[in-house]
PDB file of C-alpha atoms and ligand atoms in Angstrom:
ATOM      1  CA  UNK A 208       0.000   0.000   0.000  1.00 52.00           C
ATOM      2  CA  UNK A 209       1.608   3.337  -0.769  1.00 56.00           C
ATOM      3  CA  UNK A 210       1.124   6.375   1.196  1.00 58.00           C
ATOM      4  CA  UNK A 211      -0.237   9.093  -1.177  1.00 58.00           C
ATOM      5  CA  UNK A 212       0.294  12.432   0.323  1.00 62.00           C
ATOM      6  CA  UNK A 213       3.350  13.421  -1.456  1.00 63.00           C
ATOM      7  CA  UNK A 214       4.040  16.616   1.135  1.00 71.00           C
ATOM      8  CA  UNK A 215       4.082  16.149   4.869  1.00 74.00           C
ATOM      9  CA  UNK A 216       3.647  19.843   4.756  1.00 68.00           C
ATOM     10  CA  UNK A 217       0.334  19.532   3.470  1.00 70.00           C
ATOM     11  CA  UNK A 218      -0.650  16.625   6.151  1.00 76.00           C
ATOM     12  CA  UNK A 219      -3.735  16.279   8.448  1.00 77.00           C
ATOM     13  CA  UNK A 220      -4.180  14.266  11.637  1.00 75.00           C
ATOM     14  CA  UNK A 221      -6.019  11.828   9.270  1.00 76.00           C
ATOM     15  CA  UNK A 222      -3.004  11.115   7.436  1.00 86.00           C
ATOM     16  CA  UNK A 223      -2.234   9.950  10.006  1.00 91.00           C
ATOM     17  CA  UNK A 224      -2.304   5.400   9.983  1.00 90.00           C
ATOM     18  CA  UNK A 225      -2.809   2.828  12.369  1.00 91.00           C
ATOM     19  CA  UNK A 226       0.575   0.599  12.061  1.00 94.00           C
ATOM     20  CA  UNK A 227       0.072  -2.290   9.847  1.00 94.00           C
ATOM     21  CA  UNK A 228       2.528  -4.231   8.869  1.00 95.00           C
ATOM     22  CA  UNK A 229       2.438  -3.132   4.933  1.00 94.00           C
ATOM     23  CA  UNK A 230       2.938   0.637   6.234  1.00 94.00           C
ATOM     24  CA  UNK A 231       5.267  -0.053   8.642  1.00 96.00           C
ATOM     25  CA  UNK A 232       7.462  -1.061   6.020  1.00 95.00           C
ATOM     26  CA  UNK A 233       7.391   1.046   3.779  1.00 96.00           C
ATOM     27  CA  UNK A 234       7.351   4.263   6.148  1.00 96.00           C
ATOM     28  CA  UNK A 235      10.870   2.718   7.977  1.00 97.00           C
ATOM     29  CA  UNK A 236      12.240   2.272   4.575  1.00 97.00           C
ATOM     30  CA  UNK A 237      12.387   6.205   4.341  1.00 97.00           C
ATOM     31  CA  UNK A 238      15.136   6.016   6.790  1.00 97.00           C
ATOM     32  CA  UNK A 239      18.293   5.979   4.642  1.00 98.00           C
ATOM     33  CA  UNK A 240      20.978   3.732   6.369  1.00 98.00           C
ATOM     34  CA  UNK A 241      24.529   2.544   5.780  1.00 98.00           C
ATOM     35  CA  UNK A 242      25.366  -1.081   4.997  1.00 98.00           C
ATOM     36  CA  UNK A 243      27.570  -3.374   6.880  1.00 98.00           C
ATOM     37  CA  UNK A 244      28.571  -7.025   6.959  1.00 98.00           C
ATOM     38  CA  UNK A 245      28.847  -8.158  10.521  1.00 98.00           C
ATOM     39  CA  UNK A 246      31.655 -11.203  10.853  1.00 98.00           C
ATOM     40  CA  UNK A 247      32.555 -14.122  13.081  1.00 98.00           C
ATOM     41  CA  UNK A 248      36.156 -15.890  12.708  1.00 97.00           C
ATOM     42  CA  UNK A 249      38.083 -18.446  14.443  1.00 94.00           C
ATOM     43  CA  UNK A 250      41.560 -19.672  14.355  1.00 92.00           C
ATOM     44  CA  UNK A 251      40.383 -22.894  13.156  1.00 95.00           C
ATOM     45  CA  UNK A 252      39.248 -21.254   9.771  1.00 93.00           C
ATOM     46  CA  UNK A 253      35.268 -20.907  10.800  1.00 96.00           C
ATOM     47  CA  UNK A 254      33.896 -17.987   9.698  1.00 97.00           C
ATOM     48  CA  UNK A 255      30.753 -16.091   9.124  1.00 97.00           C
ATOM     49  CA  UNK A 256      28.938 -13.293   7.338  1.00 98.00           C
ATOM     50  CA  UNK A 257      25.455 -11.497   7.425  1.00 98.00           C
ATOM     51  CA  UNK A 258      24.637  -8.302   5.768  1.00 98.00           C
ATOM     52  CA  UNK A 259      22.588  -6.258   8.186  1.00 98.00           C
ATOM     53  CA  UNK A 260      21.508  -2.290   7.906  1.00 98.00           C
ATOM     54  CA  UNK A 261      20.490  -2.188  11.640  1.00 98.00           C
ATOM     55  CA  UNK A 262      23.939  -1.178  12.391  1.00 98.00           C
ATOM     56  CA  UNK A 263      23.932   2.044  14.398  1.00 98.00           C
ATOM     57  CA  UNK A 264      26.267   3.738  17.119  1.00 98.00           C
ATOM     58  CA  UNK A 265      24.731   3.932  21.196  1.00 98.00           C
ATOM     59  CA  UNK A 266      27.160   5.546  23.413  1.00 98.00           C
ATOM     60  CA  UNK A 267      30.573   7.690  22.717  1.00 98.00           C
ATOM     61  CA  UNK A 268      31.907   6.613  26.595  1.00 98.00           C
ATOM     62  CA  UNK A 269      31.988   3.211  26.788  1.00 98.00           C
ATOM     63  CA  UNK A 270      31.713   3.288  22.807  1.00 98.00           C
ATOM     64  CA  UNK A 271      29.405   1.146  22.092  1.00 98.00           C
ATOM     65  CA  UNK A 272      27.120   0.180  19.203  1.00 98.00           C
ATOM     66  CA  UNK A 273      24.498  -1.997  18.517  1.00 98.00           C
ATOM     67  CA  UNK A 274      22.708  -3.803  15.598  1.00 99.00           C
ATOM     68  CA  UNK A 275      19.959  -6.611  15.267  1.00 98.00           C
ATOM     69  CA  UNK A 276      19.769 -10.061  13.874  1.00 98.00           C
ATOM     70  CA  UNK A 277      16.398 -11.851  12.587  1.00 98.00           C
ATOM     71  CA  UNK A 278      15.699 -14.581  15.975  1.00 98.00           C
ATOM     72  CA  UNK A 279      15.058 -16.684  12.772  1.00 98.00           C
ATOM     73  CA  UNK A 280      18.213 -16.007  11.189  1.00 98.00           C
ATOM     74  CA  UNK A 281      20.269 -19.157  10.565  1.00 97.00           C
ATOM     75  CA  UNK A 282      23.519 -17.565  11.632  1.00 97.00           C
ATOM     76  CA  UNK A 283      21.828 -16.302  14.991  1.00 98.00           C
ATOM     77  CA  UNK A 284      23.102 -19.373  17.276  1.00 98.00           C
ATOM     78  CA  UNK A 285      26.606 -18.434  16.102  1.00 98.00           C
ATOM     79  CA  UNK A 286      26.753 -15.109  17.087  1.00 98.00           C
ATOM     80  CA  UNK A 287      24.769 -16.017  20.553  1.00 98.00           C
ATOM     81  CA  UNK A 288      28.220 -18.403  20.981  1.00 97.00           C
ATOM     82  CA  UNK A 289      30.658 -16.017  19.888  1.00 98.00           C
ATOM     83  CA  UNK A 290      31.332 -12.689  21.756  1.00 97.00           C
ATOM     84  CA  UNK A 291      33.742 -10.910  18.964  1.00 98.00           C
ATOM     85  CA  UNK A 292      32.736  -9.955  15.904  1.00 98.00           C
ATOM     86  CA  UNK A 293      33.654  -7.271  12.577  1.00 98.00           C
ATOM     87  CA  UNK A 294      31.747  -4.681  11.337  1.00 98.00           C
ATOM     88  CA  UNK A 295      32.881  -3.697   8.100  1.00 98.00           C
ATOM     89  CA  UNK A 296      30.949  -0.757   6.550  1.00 98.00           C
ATOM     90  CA  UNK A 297      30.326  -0.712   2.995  1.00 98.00           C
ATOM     91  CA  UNK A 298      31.801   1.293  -0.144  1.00 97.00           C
ATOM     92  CA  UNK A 299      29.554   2.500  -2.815  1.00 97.00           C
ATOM     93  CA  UNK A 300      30.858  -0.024  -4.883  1.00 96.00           C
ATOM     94  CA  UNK A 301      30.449  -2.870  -2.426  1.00 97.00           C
ATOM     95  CA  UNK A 302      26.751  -4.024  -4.112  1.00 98.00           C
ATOM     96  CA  UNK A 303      27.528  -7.323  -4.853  1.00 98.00           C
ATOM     97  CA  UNK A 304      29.002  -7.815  -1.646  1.00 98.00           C
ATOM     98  CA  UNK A 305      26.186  -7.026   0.586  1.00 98.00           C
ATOM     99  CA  UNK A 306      24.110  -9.274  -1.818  1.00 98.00           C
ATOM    100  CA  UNK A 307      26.081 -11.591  -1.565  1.00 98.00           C
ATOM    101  CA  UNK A 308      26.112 -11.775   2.391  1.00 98.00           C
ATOM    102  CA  UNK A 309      22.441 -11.833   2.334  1.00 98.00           C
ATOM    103  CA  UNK A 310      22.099 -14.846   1.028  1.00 97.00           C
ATOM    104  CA  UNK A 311      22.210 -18.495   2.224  1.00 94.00           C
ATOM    105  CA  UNK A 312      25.479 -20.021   0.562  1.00 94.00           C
ATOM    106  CA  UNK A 313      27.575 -22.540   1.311  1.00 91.00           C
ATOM    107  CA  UNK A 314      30.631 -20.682   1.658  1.00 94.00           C
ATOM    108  CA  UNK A 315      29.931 -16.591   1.604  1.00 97.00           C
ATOM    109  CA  UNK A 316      33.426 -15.864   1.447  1.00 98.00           C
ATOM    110  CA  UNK A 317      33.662 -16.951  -2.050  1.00 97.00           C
ATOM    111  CA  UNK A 318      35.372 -14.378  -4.278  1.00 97.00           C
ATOM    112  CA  UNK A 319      35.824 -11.884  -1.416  1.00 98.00           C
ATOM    113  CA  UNK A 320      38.921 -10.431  -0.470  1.00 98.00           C
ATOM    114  CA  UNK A 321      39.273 -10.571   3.240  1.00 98.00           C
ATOM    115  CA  UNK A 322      41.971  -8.722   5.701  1.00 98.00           C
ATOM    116  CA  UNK A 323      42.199 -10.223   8.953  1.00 97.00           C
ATOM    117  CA  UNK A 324      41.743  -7.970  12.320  1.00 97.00           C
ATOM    118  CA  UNK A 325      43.853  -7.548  15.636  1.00 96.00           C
ATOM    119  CA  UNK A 326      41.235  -9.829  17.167  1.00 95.00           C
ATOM    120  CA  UNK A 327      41.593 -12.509  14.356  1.00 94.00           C
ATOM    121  CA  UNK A 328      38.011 -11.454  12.822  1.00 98.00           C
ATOM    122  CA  UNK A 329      37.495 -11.626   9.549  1.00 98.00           C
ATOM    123  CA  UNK A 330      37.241  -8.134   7.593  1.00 98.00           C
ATOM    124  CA  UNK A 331      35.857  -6.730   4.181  1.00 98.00           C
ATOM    125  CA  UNK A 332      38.914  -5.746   1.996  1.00 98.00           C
ATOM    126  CA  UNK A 333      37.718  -2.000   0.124  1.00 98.00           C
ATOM    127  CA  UNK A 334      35.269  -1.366   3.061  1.00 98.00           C
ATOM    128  CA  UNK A 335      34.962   2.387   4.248  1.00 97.00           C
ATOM    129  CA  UNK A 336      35.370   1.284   7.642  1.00 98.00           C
ATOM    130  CA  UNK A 337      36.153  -1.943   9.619  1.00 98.00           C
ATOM    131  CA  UNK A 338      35.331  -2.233  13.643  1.00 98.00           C
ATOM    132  CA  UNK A 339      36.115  -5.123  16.010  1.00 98.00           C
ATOM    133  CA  UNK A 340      33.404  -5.030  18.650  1.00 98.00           C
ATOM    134  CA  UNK A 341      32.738  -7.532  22.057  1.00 98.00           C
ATOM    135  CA  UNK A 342      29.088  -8.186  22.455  1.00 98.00           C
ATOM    136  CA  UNK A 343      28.339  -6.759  25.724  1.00 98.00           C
ATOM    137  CA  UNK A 344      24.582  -7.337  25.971  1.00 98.00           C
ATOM    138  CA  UNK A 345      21.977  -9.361  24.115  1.00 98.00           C
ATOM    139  CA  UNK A 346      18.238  -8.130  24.489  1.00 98.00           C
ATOM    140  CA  UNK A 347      14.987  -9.391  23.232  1.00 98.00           C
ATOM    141  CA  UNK A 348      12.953  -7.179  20.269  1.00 98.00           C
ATOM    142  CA  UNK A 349      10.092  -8.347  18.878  1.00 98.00           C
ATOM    143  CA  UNK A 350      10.880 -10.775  16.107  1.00 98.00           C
ATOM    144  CA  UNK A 351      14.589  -9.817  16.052  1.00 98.00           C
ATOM    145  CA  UNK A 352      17.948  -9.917  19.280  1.00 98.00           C
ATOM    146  CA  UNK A 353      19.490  -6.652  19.626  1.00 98.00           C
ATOM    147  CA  UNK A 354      23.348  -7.023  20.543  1.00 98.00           C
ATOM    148  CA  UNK A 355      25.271  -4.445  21.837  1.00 98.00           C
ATOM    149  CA  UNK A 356      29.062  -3.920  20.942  1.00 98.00           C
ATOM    150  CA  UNK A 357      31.969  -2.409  22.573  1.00 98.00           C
ATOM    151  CA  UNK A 358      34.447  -1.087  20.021  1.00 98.00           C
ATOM    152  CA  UNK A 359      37.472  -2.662  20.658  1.00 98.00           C
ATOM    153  CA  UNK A 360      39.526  -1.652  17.190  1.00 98.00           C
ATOM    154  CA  UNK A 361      38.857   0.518  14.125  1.00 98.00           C
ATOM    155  CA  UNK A 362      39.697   2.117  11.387  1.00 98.00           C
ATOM    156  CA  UNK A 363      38.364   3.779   8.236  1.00 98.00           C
ATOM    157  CA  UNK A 364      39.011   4.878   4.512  1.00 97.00           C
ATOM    158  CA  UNK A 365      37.888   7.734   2.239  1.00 96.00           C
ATOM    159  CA  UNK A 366      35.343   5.865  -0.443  1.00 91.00           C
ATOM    160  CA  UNK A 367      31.530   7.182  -0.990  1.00 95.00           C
ATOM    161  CA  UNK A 368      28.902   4.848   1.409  1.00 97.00           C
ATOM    162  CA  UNK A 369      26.799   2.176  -0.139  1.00 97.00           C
ATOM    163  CA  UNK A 370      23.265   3.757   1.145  1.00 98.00           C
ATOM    164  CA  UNK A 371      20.282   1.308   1.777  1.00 98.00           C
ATOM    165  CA  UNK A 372      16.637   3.345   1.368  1.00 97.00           C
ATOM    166  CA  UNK A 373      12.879   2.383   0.480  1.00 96.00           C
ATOM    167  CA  UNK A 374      14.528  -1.526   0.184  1.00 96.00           C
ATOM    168  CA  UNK A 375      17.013  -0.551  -2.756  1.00 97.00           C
ATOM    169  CA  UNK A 376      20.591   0.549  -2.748  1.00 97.00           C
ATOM    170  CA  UNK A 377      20.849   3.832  -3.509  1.00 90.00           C
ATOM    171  CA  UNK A 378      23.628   6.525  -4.474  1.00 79.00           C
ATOM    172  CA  UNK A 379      24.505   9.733  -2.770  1.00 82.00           C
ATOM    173  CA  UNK A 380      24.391  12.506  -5.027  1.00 66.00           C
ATOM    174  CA  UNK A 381      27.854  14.620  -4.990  1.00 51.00           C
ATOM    175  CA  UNK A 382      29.593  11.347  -3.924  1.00 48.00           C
TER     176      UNK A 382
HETATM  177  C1  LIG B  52      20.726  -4.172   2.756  1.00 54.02           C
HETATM  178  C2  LIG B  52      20.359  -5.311   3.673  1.00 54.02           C
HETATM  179  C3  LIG B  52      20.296  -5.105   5.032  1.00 54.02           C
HETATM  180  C4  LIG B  52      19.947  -6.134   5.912  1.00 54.02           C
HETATM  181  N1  LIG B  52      19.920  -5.890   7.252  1.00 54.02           N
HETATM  182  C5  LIG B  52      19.582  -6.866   8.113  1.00 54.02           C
HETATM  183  C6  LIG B  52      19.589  -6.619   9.513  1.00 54.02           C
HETATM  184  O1  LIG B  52      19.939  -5.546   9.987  1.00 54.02           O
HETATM  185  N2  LIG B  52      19.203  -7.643  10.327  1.00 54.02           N
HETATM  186  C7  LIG B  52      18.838  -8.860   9.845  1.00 54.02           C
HETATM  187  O2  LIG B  52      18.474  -9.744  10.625  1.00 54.02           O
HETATM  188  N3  LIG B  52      18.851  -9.131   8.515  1.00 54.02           N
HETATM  189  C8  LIG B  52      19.238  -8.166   7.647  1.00 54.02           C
HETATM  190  N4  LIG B  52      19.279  -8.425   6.309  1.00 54.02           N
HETATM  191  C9  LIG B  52      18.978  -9.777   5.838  1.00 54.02           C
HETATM  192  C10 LIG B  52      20.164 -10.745   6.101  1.00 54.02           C
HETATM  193  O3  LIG B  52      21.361 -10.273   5.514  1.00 54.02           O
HETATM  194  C11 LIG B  52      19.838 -12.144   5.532  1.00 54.02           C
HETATM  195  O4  LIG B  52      18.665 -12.624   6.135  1.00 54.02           O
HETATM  196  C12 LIG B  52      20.973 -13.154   5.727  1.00 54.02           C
HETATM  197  O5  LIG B  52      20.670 -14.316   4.970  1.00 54.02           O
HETATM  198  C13 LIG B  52      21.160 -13.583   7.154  1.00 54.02           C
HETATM  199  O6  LIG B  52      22.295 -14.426   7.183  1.00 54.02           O
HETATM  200  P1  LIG B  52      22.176 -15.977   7.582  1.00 54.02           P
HETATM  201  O7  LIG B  52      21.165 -16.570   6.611  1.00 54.02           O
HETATM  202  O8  LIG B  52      23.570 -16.498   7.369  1.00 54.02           O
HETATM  203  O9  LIG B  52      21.734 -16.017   9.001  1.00 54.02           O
HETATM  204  C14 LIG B  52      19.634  -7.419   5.412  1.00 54.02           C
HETATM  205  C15 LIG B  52      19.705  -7.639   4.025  1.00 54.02           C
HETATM  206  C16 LIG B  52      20.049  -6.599   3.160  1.00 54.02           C
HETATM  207  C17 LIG B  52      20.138  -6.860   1.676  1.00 54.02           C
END
């Protein structure tokens, strides 16, 4: 269902609609975000990948930030086990990439150049920023867990942000 008041200006209190799901969709997809791949790794060459736009910063002291993973997500046990994990923000040019770790495959890694972290996780080569983060807290939301990170390393580069709006990647202009 699309919402067909093209100004907000121009709104009423009956514009105004109860939260179903169809709306709530496509009202939160307004909200432009960033996209990261958020990483497990182990010595013994296990490692993991999940795209996921919920990324977002909490607190400058401790730093910590948080994101949330689907409670149906396959890869959710994994990261309920493990307590470090990478956050490597996406480049612009990075599409394939986040497709990529969106989708169930046998080996995500495949094709994907990879630099390793302090912590041994694995990281994005060409991202615009990589973070090693501890999972200090797990909560409960709704249909997805909510982990919370402290930033233990990071780093970042100069390339334009791949940008995730109305469920499409999208392009900043001037970038
Ligand atoms: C741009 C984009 C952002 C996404 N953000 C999230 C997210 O924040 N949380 C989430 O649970 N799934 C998110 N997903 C979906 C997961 O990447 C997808 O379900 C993935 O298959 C989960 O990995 P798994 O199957 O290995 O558990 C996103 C997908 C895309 C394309």
């Amino acid at each position: 269902m699309s919402i067909p008041n093209p100004n907000l200006a121009d709104s009423s209190a009956e514009d105004l609609r109860p939260c179903d799901p169809a709306i709530y969709r496509e009202v939160m997809g307004t909200f432009a975000t960033g996209v990261t791949v958020m990483t497990l790794g182990r010595a013994d060459g296990f490692r993991l990948g999940v795209t996921a736009s919920s990324f977002n910063t909490v607190s400058l002291d401790p730093p910590l930030i948080l994101w949330s993973l689907a409670l149906k997500a396959p890869s959710l046990g994994e990261f309920r086990s493990h307590d470090l994990f990478g956050v490597s923000v996406l480049a612009a040019s990075q599409k394939d990439i986040a497709l990529q770790f969106a989708r169930p495959a046998e080996d995500k890694f495949a094709g994907v150049q990879i630099v390793k972290g302090t912590h041994g996780l694995p990281l994005i080569a060409g991202a615009l920023a990589h973070i090693e983060c501890r999972t200090v807290a797990r909560y409960l939301g709704g249909d997805h867990e909510i982990m919370l990170g402290q930033v233990l390393t990071l780093r970042r580069a100069h390339h334009a942000p791949l940008v995730f709006q109305n469920g499409a990647f999208q392009s900043l202009s001037g970038t």
